[in-house]
Tab-separated table of C-alpha atoms and ligand atoms in Angstrom:
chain	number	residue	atom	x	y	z
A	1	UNK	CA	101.953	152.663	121.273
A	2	UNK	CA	100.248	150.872	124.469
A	3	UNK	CA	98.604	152.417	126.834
A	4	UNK	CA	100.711	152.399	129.918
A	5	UNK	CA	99.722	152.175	133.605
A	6	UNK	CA	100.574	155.360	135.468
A	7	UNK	CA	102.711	155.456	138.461
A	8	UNK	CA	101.470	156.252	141.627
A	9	UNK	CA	102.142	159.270	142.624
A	10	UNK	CA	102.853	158.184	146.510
A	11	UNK	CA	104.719	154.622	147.798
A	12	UNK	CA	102.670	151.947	148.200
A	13	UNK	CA	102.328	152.297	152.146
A	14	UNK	CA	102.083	156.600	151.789
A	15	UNK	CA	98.280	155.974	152.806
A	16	UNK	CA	98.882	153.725	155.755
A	17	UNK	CA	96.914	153.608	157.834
A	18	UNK	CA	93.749	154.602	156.217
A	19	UNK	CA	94.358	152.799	153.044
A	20	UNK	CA	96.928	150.187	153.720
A	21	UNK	CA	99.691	148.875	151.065
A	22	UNK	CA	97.927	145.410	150.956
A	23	UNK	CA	94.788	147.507	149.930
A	24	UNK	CA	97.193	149.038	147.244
A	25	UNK	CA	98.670	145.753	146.036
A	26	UNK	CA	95.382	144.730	144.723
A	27	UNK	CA	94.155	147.730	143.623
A	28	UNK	CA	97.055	148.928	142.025
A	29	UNK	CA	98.935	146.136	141.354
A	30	UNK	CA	96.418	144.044	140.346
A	31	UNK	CA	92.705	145.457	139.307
A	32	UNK	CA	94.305	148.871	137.764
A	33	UNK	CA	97.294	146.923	135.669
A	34	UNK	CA	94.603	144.558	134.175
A	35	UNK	CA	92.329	147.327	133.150
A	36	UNK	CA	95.389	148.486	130.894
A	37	UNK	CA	96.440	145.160	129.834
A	38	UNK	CA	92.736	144.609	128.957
A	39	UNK	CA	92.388	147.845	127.244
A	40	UNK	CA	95.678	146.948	125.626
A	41	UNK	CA	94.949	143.693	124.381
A	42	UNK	CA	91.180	145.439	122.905
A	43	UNK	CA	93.027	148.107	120.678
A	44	UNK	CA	96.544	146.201	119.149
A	45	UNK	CA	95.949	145.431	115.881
A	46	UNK	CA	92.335	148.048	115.712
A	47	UNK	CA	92.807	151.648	114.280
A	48	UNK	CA	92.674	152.938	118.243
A	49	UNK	CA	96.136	151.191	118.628
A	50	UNK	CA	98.021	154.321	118.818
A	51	UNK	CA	95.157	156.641	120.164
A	52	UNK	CA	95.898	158.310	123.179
A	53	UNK	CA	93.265	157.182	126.346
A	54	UNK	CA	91.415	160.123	126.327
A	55	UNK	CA	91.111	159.539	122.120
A	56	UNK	CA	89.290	155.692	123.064
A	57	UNK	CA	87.306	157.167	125.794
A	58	UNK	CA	85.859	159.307	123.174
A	59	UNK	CA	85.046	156.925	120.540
A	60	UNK	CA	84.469	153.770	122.391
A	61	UNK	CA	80.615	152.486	122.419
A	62	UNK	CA	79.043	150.642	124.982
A	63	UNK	CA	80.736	147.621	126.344
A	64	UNK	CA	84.546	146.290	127.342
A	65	UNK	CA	86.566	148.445	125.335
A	66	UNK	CA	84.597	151.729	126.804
A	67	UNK	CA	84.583	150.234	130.341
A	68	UNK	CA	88.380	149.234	130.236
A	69	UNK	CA	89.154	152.451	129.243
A	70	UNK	CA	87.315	154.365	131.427
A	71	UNK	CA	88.537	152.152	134.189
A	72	UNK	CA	92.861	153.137	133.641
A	73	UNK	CA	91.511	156.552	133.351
A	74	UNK	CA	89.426	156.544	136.511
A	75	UNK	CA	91.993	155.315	138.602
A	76	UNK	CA	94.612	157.451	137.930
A	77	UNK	CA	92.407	159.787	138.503
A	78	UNK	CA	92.152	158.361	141.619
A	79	UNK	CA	95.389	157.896	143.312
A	80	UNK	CA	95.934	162.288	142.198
A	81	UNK	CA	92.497	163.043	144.019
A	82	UNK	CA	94.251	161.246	147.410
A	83	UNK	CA	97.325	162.565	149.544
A	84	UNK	CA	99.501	161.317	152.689
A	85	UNK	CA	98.630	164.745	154.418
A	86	UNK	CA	95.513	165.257	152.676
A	87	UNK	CA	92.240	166.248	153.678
A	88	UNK	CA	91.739	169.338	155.952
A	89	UNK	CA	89.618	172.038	153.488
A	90	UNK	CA	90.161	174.202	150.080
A	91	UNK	CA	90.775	177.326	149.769
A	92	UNK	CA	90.981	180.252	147.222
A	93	UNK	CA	88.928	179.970	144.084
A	94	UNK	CA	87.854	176.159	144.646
A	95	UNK	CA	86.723	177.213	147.956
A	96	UNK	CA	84.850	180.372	146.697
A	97	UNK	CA	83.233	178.305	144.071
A	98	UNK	CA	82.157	175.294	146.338
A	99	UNK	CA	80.531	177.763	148.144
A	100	UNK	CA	78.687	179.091	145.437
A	101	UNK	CA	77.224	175.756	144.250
A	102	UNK	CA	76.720	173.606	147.643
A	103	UNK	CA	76.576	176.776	150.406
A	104	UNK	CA	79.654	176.174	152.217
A	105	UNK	CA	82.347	173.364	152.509
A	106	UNK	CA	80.731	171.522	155.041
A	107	UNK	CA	77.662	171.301	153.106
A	108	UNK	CA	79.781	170.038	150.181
A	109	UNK	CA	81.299	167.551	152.207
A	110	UNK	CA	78.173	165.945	153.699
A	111	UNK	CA	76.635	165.743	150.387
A	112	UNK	CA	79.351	163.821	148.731
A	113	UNK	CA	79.809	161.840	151.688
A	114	UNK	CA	76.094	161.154	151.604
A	115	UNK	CA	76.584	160.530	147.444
A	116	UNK	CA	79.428	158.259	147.941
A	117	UNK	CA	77.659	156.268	150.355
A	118	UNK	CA	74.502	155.808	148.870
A	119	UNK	CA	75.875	154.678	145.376
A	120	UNK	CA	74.381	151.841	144.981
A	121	UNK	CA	76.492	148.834	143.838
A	122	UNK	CA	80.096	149.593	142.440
A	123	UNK	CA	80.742	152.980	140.914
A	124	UNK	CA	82.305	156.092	141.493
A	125	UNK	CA	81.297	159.989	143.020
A	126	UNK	CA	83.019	163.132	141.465
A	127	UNK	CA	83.230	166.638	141.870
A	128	UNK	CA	82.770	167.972	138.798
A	129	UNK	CA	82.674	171.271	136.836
A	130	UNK	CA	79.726	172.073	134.539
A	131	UNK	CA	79.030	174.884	132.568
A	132	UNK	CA	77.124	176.915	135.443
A	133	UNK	CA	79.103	175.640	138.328
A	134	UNK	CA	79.965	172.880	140.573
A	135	UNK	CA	78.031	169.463	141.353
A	136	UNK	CA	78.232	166.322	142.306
A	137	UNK	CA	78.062	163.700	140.245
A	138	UNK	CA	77.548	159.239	140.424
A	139	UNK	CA	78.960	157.150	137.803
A	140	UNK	CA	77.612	153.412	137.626
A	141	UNK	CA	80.557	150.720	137.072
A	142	UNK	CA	83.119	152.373	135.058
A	143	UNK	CA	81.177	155.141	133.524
A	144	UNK	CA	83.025	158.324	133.589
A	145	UNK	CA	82.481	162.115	133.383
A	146	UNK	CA	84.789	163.115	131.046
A	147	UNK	CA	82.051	161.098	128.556
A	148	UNK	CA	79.754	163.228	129.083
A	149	UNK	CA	81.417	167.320	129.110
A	150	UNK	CA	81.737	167.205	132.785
A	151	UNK	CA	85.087	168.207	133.713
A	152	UNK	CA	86.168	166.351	137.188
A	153	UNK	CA	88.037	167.620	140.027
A	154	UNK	CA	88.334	165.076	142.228
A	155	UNK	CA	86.611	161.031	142.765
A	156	UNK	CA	86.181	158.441	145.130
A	157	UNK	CA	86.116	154.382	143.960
A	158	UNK	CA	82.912	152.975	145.678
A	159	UNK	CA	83.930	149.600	144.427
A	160	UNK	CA	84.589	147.272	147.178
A	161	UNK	CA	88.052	146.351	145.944
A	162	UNK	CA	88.958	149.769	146.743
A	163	UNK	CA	88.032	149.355	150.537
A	164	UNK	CA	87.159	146.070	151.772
A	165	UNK	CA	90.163	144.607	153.120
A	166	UNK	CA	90.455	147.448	155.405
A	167	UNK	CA	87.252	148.575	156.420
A	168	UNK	CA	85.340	145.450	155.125
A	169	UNK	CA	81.381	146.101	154.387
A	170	UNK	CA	82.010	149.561	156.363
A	171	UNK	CA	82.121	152.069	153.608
A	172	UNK	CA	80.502	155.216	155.197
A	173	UNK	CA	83.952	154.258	157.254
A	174	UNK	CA	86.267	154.413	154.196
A	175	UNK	CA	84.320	157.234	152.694
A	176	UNK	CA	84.620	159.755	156.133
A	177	UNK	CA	88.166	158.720	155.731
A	178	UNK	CA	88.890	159.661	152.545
A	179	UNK	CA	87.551	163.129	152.893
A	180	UNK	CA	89.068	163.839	155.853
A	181	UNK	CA	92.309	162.192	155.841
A	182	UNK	CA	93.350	161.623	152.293
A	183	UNK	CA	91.472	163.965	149.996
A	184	UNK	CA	93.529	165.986	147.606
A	185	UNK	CA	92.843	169.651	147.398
A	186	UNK	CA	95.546	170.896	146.033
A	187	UNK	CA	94.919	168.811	142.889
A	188	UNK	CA	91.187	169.609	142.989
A	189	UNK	CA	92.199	173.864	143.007
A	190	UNK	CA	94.458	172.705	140.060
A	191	UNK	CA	91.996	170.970	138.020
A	192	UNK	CA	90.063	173.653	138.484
A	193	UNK	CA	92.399	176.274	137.618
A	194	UNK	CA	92.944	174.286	134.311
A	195	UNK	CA	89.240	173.877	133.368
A	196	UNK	CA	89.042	177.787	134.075
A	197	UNK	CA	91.855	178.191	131.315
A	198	UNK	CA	90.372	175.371	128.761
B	1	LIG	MN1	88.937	150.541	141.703
């Protein structure tokens, strides 16, 4: 059973105009279908062939087969932790939380802006759960949390496929957008809802 590439959960031009659908061709269409049809091509024929993603994540070493992976997973990931009518603020238990860990939502924000900004080279910045709260986490290349018992609530791509033909070199641009035109808080609350019930 391959590993399939997850539909987005919006059209391709539901982000427009702060993530246009050219942006989404490539990123989508392109970069995030050859991470699966990488991964695919690394497991037919291996005893991960009919492992589930999560299943490869977990037992794949260093190298392609871990970083394709992680990569299909990440990016789903992804395109849930965005929203047409996203951004605005949390509320309820993710809110009460957040404020717990970082002090207050705006202090959350400007440290993940500040954490997406300033990771260096490609990567990605989550908001994770841990066992004693909330923090923010930065993932080199295609690392990912879920590798390492953090639980993630929401992520930003740092790579510059996932902003430079729209805001070019200009990612503290990309990154103010994201958080306060895109972000997905309802899917945050629910991720964190679930990792309350794990
Ligand atoms: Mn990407």
């Amino acid at each position: 059973m391959a590993i399939s590439l997850a539909p987005l959960p919006y059209s391709d031009n539901a982000l427009d105009p702060h993530i246009s659908d050219r942006t989404i061709s490539f990123h989508y269409g392109k970069h995030h279908a050859a991470y699966v049809n990488n991964l695919n091509g690394l497991i037919e024929g291996t005893g991960l062939a009919d492992a589930s993603l999560d299943q490869i994540i977990a037992a794949a070493g260093p190298g392609g087969l871990y970083n394709n992976a992680a990569q299909v997973w990440n990016h789903t990931f992804y395109w849930n932790s965005m929203h047409p009518t996203g951004g605005g603020d949390p509320s309820g238990d993710l809110a009460a939380a957040i404020d717990a860990s970082f002090g207050s939502v705006d202090a959350f924000k400007q440290q993940f802006a500040a954490d997406s900004i300033g990771n260096f080279g490609s990567g990605w910045t989550w908001l994770v759960r841990e066992a004693d709260g909330l923090a923010i986490v930065k993932t080199n290349d295609a690392d990912t949390p879920i590798k390492h018992g953090q639980t993630p609530l929401l992520t930003i791509d740092v790579w510059e496929h996932a902003y430079y033909l729209d805001y070019q070199n200009a990612r503290p641009a990309y990154v103010e957008t994201f958080i306060e035109k895109l972000l997905n808080w309802e899917f945050a609350a629910t991720n964190f809802a679930d990792s309350a019930n794990a």
